[in-house]
Amino acid sequence: AQKITQTQPGMFVQEKEAVTLDCTYDTSDPSYGLFWYKQPSSGEMIFLIYQGSYDQQNATEGRYSLNFQKARKSANLVISASQLGDSAMYFCAMSPQGGFQKLVFGTGTRLLVSP
Amino acid sequence: NAGVTQTPKFRVLKTGQSMTLLCAQDMNHEYMYWYRQDPGMGLRLIHYSVGEGTTAKGEVPDGYNVSRLKKQNFLLGLESAAPSQTSVYFCASSKNLGTEAFFGQGTRLTVV
């Protein structure tokens, strides 16, 4: 069974600073994908970034990067140069590759960006 | 660019009533999912489908039924609503294995 753990219920960061949101996972699947989603107060789920378990390089998408440490089973999201619009809930998720894609989500981290 | 559309956006039901939530996607995706989101518990998979005519149980399927008669539509049914089914329901779809899922805007359901 797959499990995602997000240990930070809430995080605070000042505008223009960088912030790291933690995510650890547990799986017995040989290959898998890791995702981060953003959920603003309006409620929609917005895809941010994806990392495949066999990808050699850490994924980056604009101000988002995924610090993937396979041996530690961690997939932390790094947001550089935080903006007020980054205030939202952030969910880490994973799915197996080569099998049915059933996304398993963590409980989320609420990020508040202050001026 | 409709993407994934859920109908309705809000609904209040009385205990014991039935209803169907509709999810429609226009991206020709094979995979579709229904999740529920409760405070402090993240998103949990209710049912999913890997193609037209197929459905399978997820993590929390009890009290729900689904159908995928057309590739673009995935219906979630509550036969006899219970207060424990008060939640926000999200539909999602994805094209391939290992790619991101696109979500609908959510349906806020309250059962009184």
Short mmCIF file of C-alpha atoms in Angstrom, two decimals:
data_model
loop_
_atom_site.label_atom_id
_atom_site.label_comp_id
_atom_site.label_asym_id
_atom_site.label_seq_id
_atom_site.Cartn_x
_atom_site.Cartn_y
_atom_site.Cartn_z
CA ALA A 1 0.00 0.00 0.00
CA GLN A 2 1.12 3.52 -0.69
CA LYS A 3 1.22 6.27 1.89
CA ILE A 4 2.05 9.96 1.78
CA THR A 5 2.99 11.89 4.91
CA GLN A 6 3.00 15.66 5.18
CA THR A 7 4.05 16.58 8.70
CA GLN A 8 3.62 20.35 8.45
CA PRO A 9 0.00 21.37 8.97
CA GLY A 10 0.91 25.00 8.39
CA MET A 11 3.87 27.04 7.19
CA PHE A 12 4.55 30.76 7.20
CA VAL A 13 6.91 32.58 4.89
CA GLN A 14 7.58 36.18 4.01
CA GLU A 15 7.12 37.45 0.52
CA LYS A 16 10.18 36.92 -1.72
CA GLU A 17 11.62 34.28 0.59
CA ALA A 18 11.99 30.60 -0.33
CA VAL A 19 10.04 27.89 1.47
CA THR A 20 10.25 24.09 1.58
CA LEU A 21 7.17 21.94 2.08
CA ASP A 22 7.97 18.44 3.29
CA CYS A 23 6.65 15.20 1.87
CA THR A 24 7.70 11.65 2.64
CA TYR A 25 6.25 8.57 1.06
CA ASP A 26 6.11 4.85 1.45
CA THR A 27 5.58 2.36 -1.34
CA SER A 28 6.64 -1.11 -2.41
CA ASP A 29 6.12 -0.32 -6.09
CA PRO A 30 9.34 -0.41 -8.12
CA SER A 31 8.35 2.67 -10.08
CA TYR A 32 6.06 5.51 -9.18
CA GLY A 33 5.27 9.13 -9.78
CA LEU A 34 5.20 11.96 -7.30
CA PHE A 35 3.02 15.05 -7.68
CA TRP A 36 2.36 18.32 -5.99
CA TYR A 37 -0.96 20.11 -6.21
CA LYS A 38 -2.00 23.55 -5.02
CA GLN A 39 -5.47 24.25 -3.70
CA PRO A 40 -6.25 27.96 -3.25
CA SER A 41 -9.16 29.15 -1.17
CA SER A 42 -11.38 28.99 -4.26
CA GLY A 43 -11.14 25.21 -4.01
CA GLU A 44 -9.79 24.01 -7.33
CA MET A 45 -6.84 21.61 -7.50
CA ILE A 46 -3.96 22.94 -9.58
CA PHE A 47 -1.18 20.66 -10.77
CA LEU A 48 2.27 22.09 -9.99
CA ILE A 49 5.02 19.57 -10.64
CA TYR A 50 5.74 15.91 -11.31
CA GLN A 51 8.72 13.66 -10.57
CA GLY A 52 9.13 10.12 -11.84
CA SER A 53 10.94 7.71 -9.58
CA TYR A 54 13.54 6.94 -12.26
CA ASP A 55 14.10 10.52 -13.32
CA GLN A 56 17.75 11.36 -12.85
CA GLN A 57 17.24 15.06 -12.30
CA ASN A 58 14.99 16.87 -9.89
CA ALA A 59 11.92 18.34 -11.55
CA THR A 60 11.59 22.10 -11.90
CA GLU A 61 8.69 24.23 -13.11
CA GLY A 62 9.30 27.94 -12.91
CA ARG A 63 9.52 28.88 -9.23
CA TYR A 64 8.70 25.33 -8.15
CA SER A 65 11.28 22.61 -7.75
CA LEU A 66 11.02 19.15 -6.29
CA ASN A 67 13.84 18.02 -4.03
CA PHE A 68 13.68 14.27 -4.67
CA GLN A 69 15.72 12.05 -2.37
CA LYS A 70 14.86 8.49 -3.29
CA ALA A 71 16.86 6.77 -0.57
CA ARG A 72 15.12 8.88 2.07
CA LYS A 73 11.77 8.52 0.32
CA SER A 74 11.21 12.24 0.37
CA ALA A 75 9.84 14.58 -2.28
CA ASN A 76 9.91 18.08 -0.84
CA LEU A 77 8.49 21.02 -2.76
CA VAL A 78 10.62 24.15 -2.85
CA ILE A 79 8.96 27.44 -3.77
CA SER A 80 11.44 30.20 -4.52
CA ALA A 81 10.67 33.90 -4.25
CA SER A 82 7.29 33.42 -2.56
CA GLN A 83 4.40 35.56 -3.69
CA LEU A 84 1.20 36.50 -1.88
CA GLY A 85 -0.71 34.39 -4.40
CA ASP A 86 1.16 31.32 -3.21
CA SER A 87 -0.95 31.27 -0.04
CA ALA A 88 -2.91 28.03 -0.36
CA MET A 89 -3.08 24.39 0.66
CA TYR A 90 -0.43 22.19 -0.92
CA PHE A 91 -0.87 18.48 -1.39
CA CYS A 92 1.75 15.88 -2.14
CA ALA A 93 0.54 12.78 -3.99
CA MET A 94 1.89 9.65 -5.59
CA SER A 95 0.79 6.98 -8.00
CA PRO A 96 2.27 3.76 -9.32
CA GLN A 97 3.65 3.66 -12.83
CA GLY A 98 2.87 0.66 -14.96
CA GLY A 99 -0.27 -0.05 -13.01
CA PHE A 100 -3.56 1.66 -12.41
CA GLN A 101 -2.94 5.29 -11.70
CA LYS A 102 -4.58 5.81 -8.35
CA LEU A 103 -3.37 9.01 -6.83
CA VAL A 104 -2.83 8.79 -3.08
CA PHE A 105 -2.75 12.15 -1.33
CA GLY A 106 -1.20 13.45 1.84
CA THR A 107 -3.18 15.55 4.30
CA GLY A 108 -1.78 18.80 2.99
CA THR A 109 0.18 21.82 4.25
CA ARG A 110 -1.36 25.26 4.47
CA LEU A 111 1.09 27.93 3.35
CA LEU A 112 0.60 31.56 4.32
CA VAL A 113 2.73 34.18 2.62
CA SER A 114 2.96 37.51 4.45
CA PRO A 115 3.96 40.87 2.97
CA ASN B 1 -10.97 24.98 -22.67
CA ALA B 2 -13.57 23.26 -20.48
CA GLY B 3 -11.28 20.51 -19.14
CA VAL B 4 -13.14 18.69 -16.36
CA THR B 5 -16.61 19.93 -15.47
CA GLN B 6 -18.60 18.84 -12.45
CA THR B 7 -22.33 19.25 -11.99
CA PRO B 8 -23.71 20.52 -9.62
CA LYS B 9 -21.33 22.79 -7.71
CA PHE B 10 -23.39 22.78 -4.51
CA ARG B 11 -26.12 20.55 -3.18
CA VAL B 12 -27.96 20.01 0.09
CA LEU B 13 -29.62 16.63 0.61
CA LYS B 14 -31.77 15.19 3.33
CA THR B 15 -30.72 11.91 4.89
CA GLY B 16 -31.95 9.03 2.77
CA GLN B 17 -32.27 11.00 -0.46
CA SER B 18 -30.42 9.95 -3.58
CA MET B 19 -28.51 11.96 -6.12
CA THR B 20 -26.02 11.69 -8.95
CA LEU B 21 -22.96 13.82 -9.49
CA LEU B 22 -21.89 14.22 -13.09
CA CYS B 23 -18.32 14.59 -14.27
CA ALA B 24 -17.55 15.39 -17.89
CA GLN B 25 -14.14 15.75 -19.53
CA ASP B 26 -13.38 16.88 -23.04
CA MET B 27 -9.72 15.82 -23.19
CA ASN B 28 -10.34 12.24 -24.40
CA HIS B 29 -8.75 10.89 -21.22
CA GLU B 30 -8.93 7.20 -20.47
CA TYR B 31 -8.73 7.44 -16.69
CA MET B 32 -11.30 9.11 -14.48
CA TYR B 33 -11.55 9.32 -10.71
CA TRP B 34 -13.86 10.42 -7.94
CA TYR B 35 -12.32 11.72 -4.71
CA ARG B 36 -13.77 13.13 -1.55
CA GLN B 37 -12.02 15.77 0.50
CA ASP B 38 -12.64 16.05 4.22
CA PRO B 39 -10.90 18.41 6.67
CA GLY B 40 -7.62 17.03 7.93
CA MET B 41 -7.80 13.92 5.77
CA GLY B 42 -6.66 15.09 2.34
CA LEU B 43 -8.27 13.57 -0.73
CA ARG B 44 -9.41 9.96 -0.68
CA LEU B 45 -10.23 7.91 -3.74
CA ILE B 46 -13.82 6.67 -3.89
CA HIS B 47 -13.98 4.93 -7.29
CA TYR B 48 -12.07 5.13 -10.50
CA SER B 49 -12.29 4.01 -14.11
CA VAL B 50 -9.56 2.99 -16.52
CA GLY B 51 -11.76 3.21 -19.59
CA GLU B 52 -15.28 3.29 -20.96
CA GLY B 53 -17.43 0.59 -19.39
CA THR B 54 -15.01 -0.13 -16.54
CA THR B 55 -15.11 0.90 -12.90
CA ALA B 56 -13.22 -0.12 -9.79
CA LYS B 57 -13.31 0.58 -6.07
CA GLY B 58 -10.92 2.99 -4.45
CA GLU B 59 -10.12 3.56 -0.81
CA VAL B 60 -13.60 4.57 0.45
CA PRO B 61 -16.23 3.11 -1.92
CA ASP B 62 -19.00 2.23 0.55
CA GLY B 63 -22.25 4.10 0.00
CA TYR B 64 -21.35 5.12 -3.54
CA ASN B 65 -21.84 3.68 -7.00
CA VAL B 66 -20.36 4.81 -10.31
CA SER B 67 -20.88 4.32 -14.00
CA ARG B 68 -18.79 5.08 -17.09
CA LEU B 69 -21.14 4.44 -19.99
CA LYS B 70 -19.41 7.04 -22.15
CA LYS B 71 -15.71 7.77 -22.21
CA GLN B 72 -16.20 11.42 -21.45
CA ASN B 73 -18.57 10.98 -18.50
CA PHE B 74 -18.11 9.49 -15.04
CA LEU B 75 -21.14 9.48 -12.76
CA LEU B 76 -21.08 9.17 -8.98
CA GLY B 77 -24.29 8.06 -7.29
CA LEU B 78 -25.43 8.18 -3.70
CA GLU B 79 -28.39 5.84 -3.28
CA SER B 80 -29.26 6.80 0.30
CA ALA B 81 -27.34 9.82 1.50
CA ALA B 82 -25.96 9.90 5.05
CA PRO B 83 -24.54 12.85 7.05
CA SER B 84 -21.13 11.12 6.89
CA GLN B 85 -21.15 11.77 3.16
CA THR B 86 -21.06 15.51 3.71
CA SER B 87 -17.87 16.44 1.89
CA VAL B 88 -16.36 18.14 -1.11
CA TYR B 89 -16.26 15.80 -4.09
CA PHE B 90 -13.67 16.11 -6.83
CA CYS B 91 -13.63 14.43 -10.16
CA ALA B 92 -10.37 14.07 -12.06
CA SER B 93 -9.13 12.62 -15.30
CA SER B 94 -5.75 11.68 -16.72
CA LYS B 95 -4.46 10.67 -20.12
CA ASN B 96 -1.75 8.17 -19.36
CA LEU B 97 -0.13 6.33 -16.52
CA GLY B 98 2.25 8.49 -14.56
CA THR B 99 0.92 11.80 -15.84
CA GLU B 100 -0.87 14.48 -13.91
CA ALA B 101 -4.58 14.32 -13.23
CA PHE B 102 -6.76 17.29 -14.09
CA PHE B 103 -9.40 18.14 -11.55
CA GLY B 104 -12.87 19.57 -11.74
CA GLN B 105 -13.85 22.52 -9.60
CA GLY B 106 -15.44 20.36 -6.91
CA THR B 107 -18.96 19.75 -5.62
CA ARG B 108 -19.79 20.75 -2.07
CA LEU B 109 -22.39 18.31 -0.75
CA THR B 110 -24.13 18.70 2.58
CA VAL B 111 -26.36 15.94 3.96
CA VAL B 112 -28.66 17.06 6.77
#
